[in-house]
Each structure stands twice: as C-alpha cells, then as structure tokens.
Amino acid sequence: MQHQDHCTVLSHTQRDEGEWVQHTLMLENNETPFRFRRSKKYRSLKGSRVNVDYYPQTTLVAGMEFETMKVVRIKRC
C-alpha cells in the first residue's frame, strides 16, 4: 500500500454504476487516475487537499491495459 499526503485534487467525477457510484480523481503531479466506489454521491473534492492510501492496479478496457490507482482510504486535510 502506498500513501500520499496533502495532494490537491484537480478533477473529481462521479458516475452511477448500478447500486454504486464510481468516483475518479486526478491529483496534482500524477498522470494516473485514482478510483474508488461508494454507495452514495459525495460532495465534490475538486480543489481540495486530501490524504490518500492506495494500491496500483491494471484495468483492461477494450483490450488495452490502463494503470489506475485503487483508493483504499481518502480523507480531506
């Protein structure tokens, strides 16, 4: 598991996926998206500073592999 402190959120999107809401974050100085699911929508984190615990993972989309980060814990600073 990896950890980052005081990261600025550049973008935050939320998409409904059945009973879950898929959240995708782009953090400052990172080109890889950070993803997590919650049962409800969350207020926008755009512009906020957050502490994040995550694991790197590979996602297969249309036969191509993309690196993403699976968020285990996220907390506003």
PDB file of C-alpha atoms in Angstrom:
ATOM      1  CA  MET A   1       0.000   0.000   0.000  1.00  0.00           C
ATOM      2  CA  GLN A   2       1.195   3.500  -0.784  1.00  0.00           C
ATOM      3  CA  HIS A   3       0.303   6.819   0.818  1.00  0.00           C
ATOM      4  CA  GLN A   4       0.270  10.475  -0.277  1.00  0.00           C
ATOM      5  CA  ASP A   5      -0.335  13.497   1.971  1.00  0.00           C
ATOM      6  CA  HIS A   6      -1.759  16.917   1.120  1.00  0.00           C
ATOM      7  CA  CYS A   7      -2.458  16.211  -2.576  1.00  0.00           C
ATOM      8  CA  THR A   8      -4.536  18.760  -4.491  1.00  0.00           C
ATOM      9  CA  VAL A   9      -7.484  17.297  -6.419  1.00  0.00           C
ATOM     10  CA  LEU A  10      -7.536  18.646  -9.991  1.00  0.00           C
ATOM     11  CA  SER A  11     -10.752  16.876 -11.067  1.00  0.00           C
ATOM     12  CA  HIS A  12     -13.418  14.691  -9.465  1.00  0.00           C
ATOM     13  CA  THR A  13     -16.067  12.823 -11.462  1.00  0.00           C
ATOM     14  CA  GLN A  14     -18.891  10.640 -10.168  1.00  0.00           C
ATOM     15  CA  ARG A  15     -20.749   8.046 -12.272  1.00  0.00           C
ATOM     16  CA  ASP A  16     -23.609   5.744 -11.298  1.00  0.00           C
ATOM     17  CA  GLU A  17     -22.827   2.043 -11.745  1.00  0.00           C
ATOM     18  CA  GLY A  18     -25.877   0.138 -10.573  1.00  0.00           C
ATOM     19  CA  GLU A  19     -26.104   0.402  -6.789  1.00  0.00           C
ATOM     20  CA  TRP A  20     -22.660   2.034  -6.568  1.00  0.00           C
ATOM     21  CA  VAL A  21     -21.183   5.406  -7.514  1.00  0.00           C
ATOM     22  CA  GLN A  22     -17.752   5.244  -9.207  1.00  0.00           C
ATOM     23  CA  HIS A  23     -15.519   8.187  -8.229  1.00  0.00           C
ATOM     24  CA  THR A  24     -12.455   9.126 -10.291  1.00  0.00           C
ATOM     25  CA  LEU A  25      -9.884  11.661  -9.095  1.00  0.00           C
ATOM     26  CA  MET A  26      -6.952  13.266 -10.850  1.00  0.00           C
ATOM     27  CA  LEU A  27      -4.347  14.513  -8.377  1.00  0.00           C
ATOM     28  CA  GLU A  28      -1.704  17.178  -8.876  1.00  0.00           C
ATOM     29  CA  ASN A  29       1.653  15.838 -10.164  1.00  0.00           C
ATOM     30  CA  ASN A  30       0.061  12.461 -11.122  1.00  0.00           C
ATOM     31  CA  GLU A  31      -0.980  11.295 -14.572  1.00  0.00           C
ATOM     32  CA  THR A  32      -2.750   8.171 -13.303  1.00  0.00           C
ATOM     33  CA  PRO A  33      -6.429   8.293 -12.243  1.00  0.00           C
ATOM     34  CA  PHE A  34      -7.358   7.346  -8.683  1.00  0.00           C
ATOM     35  CA  ARG A  35     -10.624   5.378  -8.452  1.00  0.00           C
ATOM     36  CA  PHE A  36     -12.952   4.261  -5.667  1.00  0.00           C
ATOM     37  CA  ARG A  37     -16.605   3.287  -5.207  1.00  0.00           C
ATOM     38  CA  ARG A  38     -19.143   4.433  -2.639  1.00  0.00           C
ATOM     39  CA  SER A  39     -22.796   3.691  -2.118  1.00  0.00           C
ATOM     40  CA  LYS A  40     -23.756   7.401  -2.420  1.00  0.00           C
ATOM     41  CA  LYS A  41     -22.598  10.505  -4.222  1.00  0.00           C
ATOM     42  CA  TYR A  42     -20.045  12.620  -2.390  1.00  0.00           C
ATOM     43  CA  ARG A  43     -19.581  16.368  -2.386  1.00  0.00           C
ATOM     44  CA  SER A  44     -17.047  17.459  -4.969  1.00  0.00           C
ATOM     45  CA  LEU A  45     -13.410  17.197  -3.907  1.00  0.00           C
ATOM     46  CA  LYS A  46     -12.168  19.422  -6.748  1.00  0.00           C
ATOM     47  CA  GLY A  47      -9.633  21.939  -5.418  1.00  0.00           C
ATOM     48  CA  SER A  48      -9.434  20.212  -2.017  1.00  0.00           C
ATOM     49  CA  ARG A  49      -6.340  18.767  -0.406  1.00  0.00           C
ATOM     50  CA  VAL A  50      -6.618  15.095   0.511  1.00  0.00           C
ATOM     51  CA  ASN A  51      -4.615  12.285   2.124  1.00  0.00           C
ATOM     52  CA  VAL A  52      -4.860   9.063   0.093  1.00  0.00           C
ATOM     53  CA  ASP A  53      -3.951   5.413   0.726  1.00  0.00           C
ATOM     54  CA  TYR A  54      -3.989   3.355  -2.497  1.00  0.00           C
ATOM     55  CA  TYR A  55      -2.787   0.331  -4.450  1.00  0.00           C
ATOM     56  CA  PRO A  56      -1.657   0.383  -8.099  1.00  0.00           C
ATOM     57  CA  GLN A  57      -3.795  -1.806 -10.363  1.00  0.00           C
ATOM     58  CA  THR A  58      -4.203  -2.534 -14.054  1.00  0.00           C
ATOM     59  CA  THR A  59      -7.603  -2.199 -15.750  1.00  0.00           C
ATOM     60  CA  LEU A  60      -8.434  -3.817 -19.101  1.00  0.00           C
ATOM     61  CA  VAL A  61     -10.551  -1.572 -21.359  1.00  0.00           C
ATOM     62  CA  ALA A  62     -11.351  -2.595 -24.942  1.00  0.00           C
ATOM     63  CA  GLY A  63      -8.367  -4.956 -24.990  1.00  0.00           C
ATOM     64  CA  MET A  64      -5.909  -2.303 -23.772  1.00  0.00           C
ATOM     65  CA  GLU A  65      -4.367  -2.191 -20.310  1.00  0.00           C
ATOM     66  CA  PHE A  66      -4.510   1.044 -18.313  1.00  0.00           C
ATOM     67  CA  GLU A  67      -2.837   1.703 -14.979  1.00  0.00           C
ATOM     68  CA  THR A  68      -5.120   3.098 -12.270  1.00  0.00           C
ATOM     69  CA  MET A  69      -4.838   3.515  -8.529  1.00  0.00           C
ATOM     70  CA  LYS A  70      -7.412   1.819  -6.296  1.00  0.00           C
ATOM     71  CA  VAL A  71      -8.134   4.104  -3.341  1.00  0.00           C
ATOM     72  CA  VAL A  72      -8.451   2.303  -0.007  1.00  0.00           C
ATOM     73  CA  ARG A  73      -8.817   5.404   2.191  1.00  0.00           C
ATOM     74  CA  ILE A  74      -9.314   9.066   1.368  1.00  0.00           C
ATOM     75  CA  LYS A  75      -9.620  11.937   3.819  1.00  0.00           C
ATOM     76  CA  ARG A  76      -9.780  15.708   3.432  1.00  0.00           C
ATOM     77  CA  CYS A  77      -6.914  17.600   5.063  1.00  0.00           C
TER      78      CYS A  77
END
